[in-house]
Coordinates of C-alpha atoms in Angstrom, one line a residue:
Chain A
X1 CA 99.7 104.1 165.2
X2 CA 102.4 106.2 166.4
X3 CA 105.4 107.5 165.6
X4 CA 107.2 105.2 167.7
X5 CA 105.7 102.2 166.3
X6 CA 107.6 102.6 163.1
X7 CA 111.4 102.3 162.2
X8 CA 113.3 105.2 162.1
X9 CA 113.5 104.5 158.6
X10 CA 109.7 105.1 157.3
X11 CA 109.4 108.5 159.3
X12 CA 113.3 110.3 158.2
X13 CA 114.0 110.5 155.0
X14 CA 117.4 111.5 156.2
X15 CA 119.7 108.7 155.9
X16 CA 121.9 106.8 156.8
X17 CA 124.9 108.9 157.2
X18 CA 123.1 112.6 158.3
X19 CA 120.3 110.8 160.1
X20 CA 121.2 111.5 164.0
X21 CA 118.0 109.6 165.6
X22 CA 118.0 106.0 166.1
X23 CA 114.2 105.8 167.1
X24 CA 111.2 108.0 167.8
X25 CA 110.6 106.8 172.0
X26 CA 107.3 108.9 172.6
X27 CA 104.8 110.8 170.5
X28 CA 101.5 112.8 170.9
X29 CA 99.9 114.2 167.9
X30 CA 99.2 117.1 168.7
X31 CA 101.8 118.2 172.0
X32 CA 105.2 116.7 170.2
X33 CA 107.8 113.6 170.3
X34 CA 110.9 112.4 171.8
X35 CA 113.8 110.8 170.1
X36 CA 116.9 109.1 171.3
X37 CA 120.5 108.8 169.6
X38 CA 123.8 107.9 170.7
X39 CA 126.6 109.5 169.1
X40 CA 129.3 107.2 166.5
X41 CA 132.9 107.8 165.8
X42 CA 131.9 109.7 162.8
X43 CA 129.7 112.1 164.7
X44 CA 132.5 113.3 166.4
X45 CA 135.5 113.2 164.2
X46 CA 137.7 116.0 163.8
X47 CA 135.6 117.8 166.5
X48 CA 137.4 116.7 169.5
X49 CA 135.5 113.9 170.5
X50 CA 132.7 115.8 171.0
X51 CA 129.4 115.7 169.2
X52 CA 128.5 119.7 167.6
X53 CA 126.3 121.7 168.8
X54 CA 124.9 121.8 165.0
X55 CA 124.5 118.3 164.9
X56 CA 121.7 119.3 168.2
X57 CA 119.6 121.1 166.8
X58 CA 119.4 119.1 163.3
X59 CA 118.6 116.2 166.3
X60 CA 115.7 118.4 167.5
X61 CA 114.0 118.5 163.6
X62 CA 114.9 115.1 163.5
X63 CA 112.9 114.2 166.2
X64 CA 110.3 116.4 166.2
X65 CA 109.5 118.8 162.9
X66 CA 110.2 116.9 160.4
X67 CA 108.6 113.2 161.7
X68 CA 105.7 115.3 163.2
X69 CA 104.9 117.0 160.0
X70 CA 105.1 114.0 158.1
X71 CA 102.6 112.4 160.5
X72 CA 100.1 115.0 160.3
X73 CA 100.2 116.2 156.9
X74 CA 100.2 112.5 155.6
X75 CA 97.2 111.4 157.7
X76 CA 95.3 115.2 156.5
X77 CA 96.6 114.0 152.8
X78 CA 95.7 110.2 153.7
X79 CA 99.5 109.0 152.3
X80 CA 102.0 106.7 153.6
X81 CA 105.3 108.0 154.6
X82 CA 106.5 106.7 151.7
X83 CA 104.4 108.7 149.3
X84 CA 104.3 111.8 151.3
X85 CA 108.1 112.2 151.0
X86 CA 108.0 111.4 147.4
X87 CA 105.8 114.9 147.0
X88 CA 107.0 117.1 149.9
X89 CA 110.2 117.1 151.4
X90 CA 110.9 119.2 155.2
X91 CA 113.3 122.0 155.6
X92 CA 114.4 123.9 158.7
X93 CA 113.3 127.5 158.3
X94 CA 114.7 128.9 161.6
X95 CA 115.6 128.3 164.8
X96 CA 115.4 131.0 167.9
X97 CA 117.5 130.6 171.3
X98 CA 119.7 127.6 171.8
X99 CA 122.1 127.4 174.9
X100 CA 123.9 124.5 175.5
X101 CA 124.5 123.8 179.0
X102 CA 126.5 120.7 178.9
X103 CA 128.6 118.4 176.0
X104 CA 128.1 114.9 174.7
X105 CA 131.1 112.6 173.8
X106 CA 131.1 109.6 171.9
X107 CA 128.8 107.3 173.0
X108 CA 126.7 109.2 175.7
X109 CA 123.3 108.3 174.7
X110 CA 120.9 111.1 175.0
X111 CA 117.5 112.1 174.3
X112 CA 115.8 114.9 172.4
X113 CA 112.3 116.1 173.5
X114 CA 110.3 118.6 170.8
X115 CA 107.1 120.3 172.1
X116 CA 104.9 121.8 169.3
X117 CA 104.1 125.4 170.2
X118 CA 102.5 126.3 166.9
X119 CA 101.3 124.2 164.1
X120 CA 99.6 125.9 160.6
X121 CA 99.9 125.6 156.8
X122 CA 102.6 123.0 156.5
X123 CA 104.4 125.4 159.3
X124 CA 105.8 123.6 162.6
X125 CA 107.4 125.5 165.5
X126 CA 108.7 123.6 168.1
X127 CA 110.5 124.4 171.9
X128 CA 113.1 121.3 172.8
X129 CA 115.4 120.2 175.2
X130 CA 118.1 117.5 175.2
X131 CA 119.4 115.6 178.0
X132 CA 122.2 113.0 179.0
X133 CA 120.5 110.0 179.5
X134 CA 122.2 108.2 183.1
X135 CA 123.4 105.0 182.4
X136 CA 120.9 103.5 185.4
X137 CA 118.2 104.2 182.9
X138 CA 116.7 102.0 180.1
X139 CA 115.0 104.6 177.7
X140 CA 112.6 102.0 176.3
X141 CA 111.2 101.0 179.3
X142 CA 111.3 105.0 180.8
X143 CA 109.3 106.2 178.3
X144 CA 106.7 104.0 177.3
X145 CA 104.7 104.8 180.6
X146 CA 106.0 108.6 180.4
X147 CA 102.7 110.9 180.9
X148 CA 101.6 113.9 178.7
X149 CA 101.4 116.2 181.6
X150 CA 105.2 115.7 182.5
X151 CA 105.9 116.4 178.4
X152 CA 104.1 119.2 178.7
X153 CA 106.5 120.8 181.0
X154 CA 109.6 118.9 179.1
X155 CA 110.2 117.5 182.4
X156 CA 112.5 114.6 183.0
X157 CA 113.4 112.7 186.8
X158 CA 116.7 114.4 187.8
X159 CA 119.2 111.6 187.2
X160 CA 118.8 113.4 183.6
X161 CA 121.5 115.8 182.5
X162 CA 120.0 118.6 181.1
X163 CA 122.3 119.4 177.9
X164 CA 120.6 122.0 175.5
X165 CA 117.8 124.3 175.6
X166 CA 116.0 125.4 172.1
X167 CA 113.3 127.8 170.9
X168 CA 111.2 128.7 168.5
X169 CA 113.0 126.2 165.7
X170 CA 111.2 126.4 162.5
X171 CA 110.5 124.0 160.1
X172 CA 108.4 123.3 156.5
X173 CA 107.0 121.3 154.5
X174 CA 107.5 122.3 151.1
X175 CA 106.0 120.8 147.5
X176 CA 109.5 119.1 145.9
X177 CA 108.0 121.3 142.6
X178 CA 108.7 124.3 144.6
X179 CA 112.0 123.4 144.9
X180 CA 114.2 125.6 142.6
Chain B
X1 CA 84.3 142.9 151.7
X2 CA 86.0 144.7 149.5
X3 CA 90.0 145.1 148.9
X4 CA 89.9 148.2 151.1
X5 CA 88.1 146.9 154.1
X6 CA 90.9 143.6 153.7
X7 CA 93.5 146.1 153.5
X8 CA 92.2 147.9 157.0
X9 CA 91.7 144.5 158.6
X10 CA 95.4 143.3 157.7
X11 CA 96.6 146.9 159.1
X12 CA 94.4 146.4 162.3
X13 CA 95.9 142.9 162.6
X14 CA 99.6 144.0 161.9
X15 CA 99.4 146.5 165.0
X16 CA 99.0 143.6 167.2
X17 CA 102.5 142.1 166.2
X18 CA 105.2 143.6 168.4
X19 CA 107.6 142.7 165.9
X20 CA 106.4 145.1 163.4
X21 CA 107.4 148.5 163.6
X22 CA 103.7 150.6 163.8
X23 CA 105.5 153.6 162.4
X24 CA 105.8 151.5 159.1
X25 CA 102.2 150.5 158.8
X26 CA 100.7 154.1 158.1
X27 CA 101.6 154.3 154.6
X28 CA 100.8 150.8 153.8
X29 CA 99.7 150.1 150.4
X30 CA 98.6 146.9 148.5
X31 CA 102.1 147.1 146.9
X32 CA 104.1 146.8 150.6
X33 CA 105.9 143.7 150.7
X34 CA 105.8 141.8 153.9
X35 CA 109.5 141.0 153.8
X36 CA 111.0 144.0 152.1
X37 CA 109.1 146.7 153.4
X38 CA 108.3 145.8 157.1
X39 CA 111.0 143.7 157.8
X40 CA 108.6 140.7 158.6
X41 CA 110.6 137.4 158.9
X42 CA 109.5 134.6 156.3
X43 CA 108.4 132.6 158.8
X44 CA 106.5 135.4 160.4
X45 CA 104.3 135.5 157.5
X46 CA 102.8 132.1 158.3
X47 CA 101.9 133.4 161.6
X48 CA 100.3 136.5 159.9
X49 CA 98.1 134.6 157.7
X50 CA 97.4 132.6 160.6
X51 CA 95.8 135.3 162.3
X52 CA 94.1 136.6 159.3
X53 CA 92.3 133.6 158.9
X54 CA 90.5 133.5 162.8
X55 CA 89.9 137.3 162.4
X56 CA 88.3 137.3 158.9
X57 CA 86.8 133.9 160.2
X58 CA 87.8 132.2 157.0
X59 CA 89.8 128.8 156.5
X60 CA 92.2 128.9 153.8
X61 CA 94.2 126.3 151.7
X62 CA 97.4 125.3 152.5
X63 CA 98.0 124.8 148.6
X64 CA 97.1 128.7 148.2
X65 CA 99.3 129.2 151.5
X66 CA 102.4 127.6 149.8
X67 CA 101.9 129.8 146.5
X68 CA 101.6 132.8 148.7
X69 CA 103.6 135.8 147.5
X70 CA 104.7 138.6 149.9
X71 CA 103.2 141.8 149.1
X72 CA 100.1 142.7 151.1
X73 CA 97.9 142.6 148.2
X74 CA 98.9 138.7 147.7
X75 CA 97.3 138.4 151.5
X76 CA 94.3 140.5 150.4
X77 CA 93.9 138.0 146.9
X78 CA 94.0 135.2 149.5
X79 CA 91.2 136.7 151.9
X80 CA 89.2 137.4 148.8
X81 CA 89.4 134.1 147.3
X82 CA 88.1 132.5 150.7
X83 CA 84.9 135.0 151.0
X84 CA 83.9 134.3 147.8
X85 CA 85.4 131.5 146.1

């Protein structure tokens, strides 16, 4: 199984108020994921109707460091999601460049893609982008046929809106002991 | 191997990061501390045990990753450990 054959549910621990995926669309073990959201009132209260540029990149762990290390590591410990976040629990370490090219209102739902570009010791480093998704487009159906190759180039067809550019964002799994 | 030869092999690797300043790695010691003393970024570290691990052709645990402290000779404990458990 995938990542996008579960519920948003068994692969975030987040939740439900910080969580800011609504489903994992497209996942390869070893090259990265793509997640989709759509932002709510809440997302974008007090902030001018606009969803933070913050609120982005905790979308790109969302949907891509934090499900992708659970996968792996649970698999390499042979635990379900469940008992893996019970013992370990993910936290952003870092992030690199991010430029944001465009905004996202209420209600423009958009995508997040997350290509690993290292993966060692409970350490995941991942390159994203996010983009508008048109409203000609049915995600669901877009990405169930999408092909590695084009993922591998975090390409998208144009009627995408290219929003947000990230690199080299950081994240870990840690041992809750080791948590102070 | 012994400590010294770990210590040579961990200096040889740290020239090949270009963020590490070579002019700090000449009076490296078993003491220096990754963080502290070459301004290495915590998340760097991973990276440099990475690399330690195909160079010394080793495979360490991630358990003794986690615990891994930041002074060079906490790298050099882990090197050992993996030659001869």
């Amino acid at each position: 199984m995938r990542l996008s054959d579960f519920n948003i549910e068994q692969v975030l621990p987040h939740g439900p108020s910080k969580r800011l995926i609504d489903r994992i669309l497209w996942h390869s073990p070893k090259l990265g994921s793509i997640g989709v959201y759509t932002p709510t009132p809440s997302d974008v209260k007090d902030h001018f109707g606009i969803f933070r540029g913050a609120d982005q990149i905790e979308c790109l762990a969302q949907a891509s460091v934090v499900p992708l290390l659970a996968y792996n590591e649970s698999h390499k410990l042979n635990l379900s999601f469940e008992d893996y976040f019970k013992e370990f629990v993910i936290l952003g370490a870092g992030v690199g460049k991010v430029v944001m090219h465009h905004y996202l209102k209420e209600g423009e739902q958009f995508v997040v893609l997350g290509k690993i570009t290292f993966y060692r010791f409970r350490q995941m480093i991942v390159d994203g982008k996010i983009f508008k998704v048109p409203d000609s487009i049915d995600v669901y159906n877009y990405f169930s046929t999408y092909p590695e190759e084009s993922f591998k180039n975090l390409h998208l067809s144009p009627e995408f809106k290219l929003v947000s550019d990230f690199e080299d964002l950081v994240g870990r799994a840690l041992r809750r002991s080791q948590l102070l | 191997m012994t400590r010294q030869e770990a210590l040579d092999g961990i200096v040889q690797l740290l020239k090949t990061f270009n963020t590490v300043d070579s002019s700090k790695l000449e009076g490296i010691t078993e003491e220096t501390d990754f963080i502290a003393d070459l301004d290495v970024a915590s998340t760097d570290i991973i990276n440099i045990i990475a690399r330690a691990e195909s160079e010394f052709d080793l495979e360490f645990d991630d358990d003794d990753v986690d615990e891994l402290g930041t002074k060079v000779k906490d790298t050099i404990d882990l090197i050992l450990k993996s030659v001869h458990p």
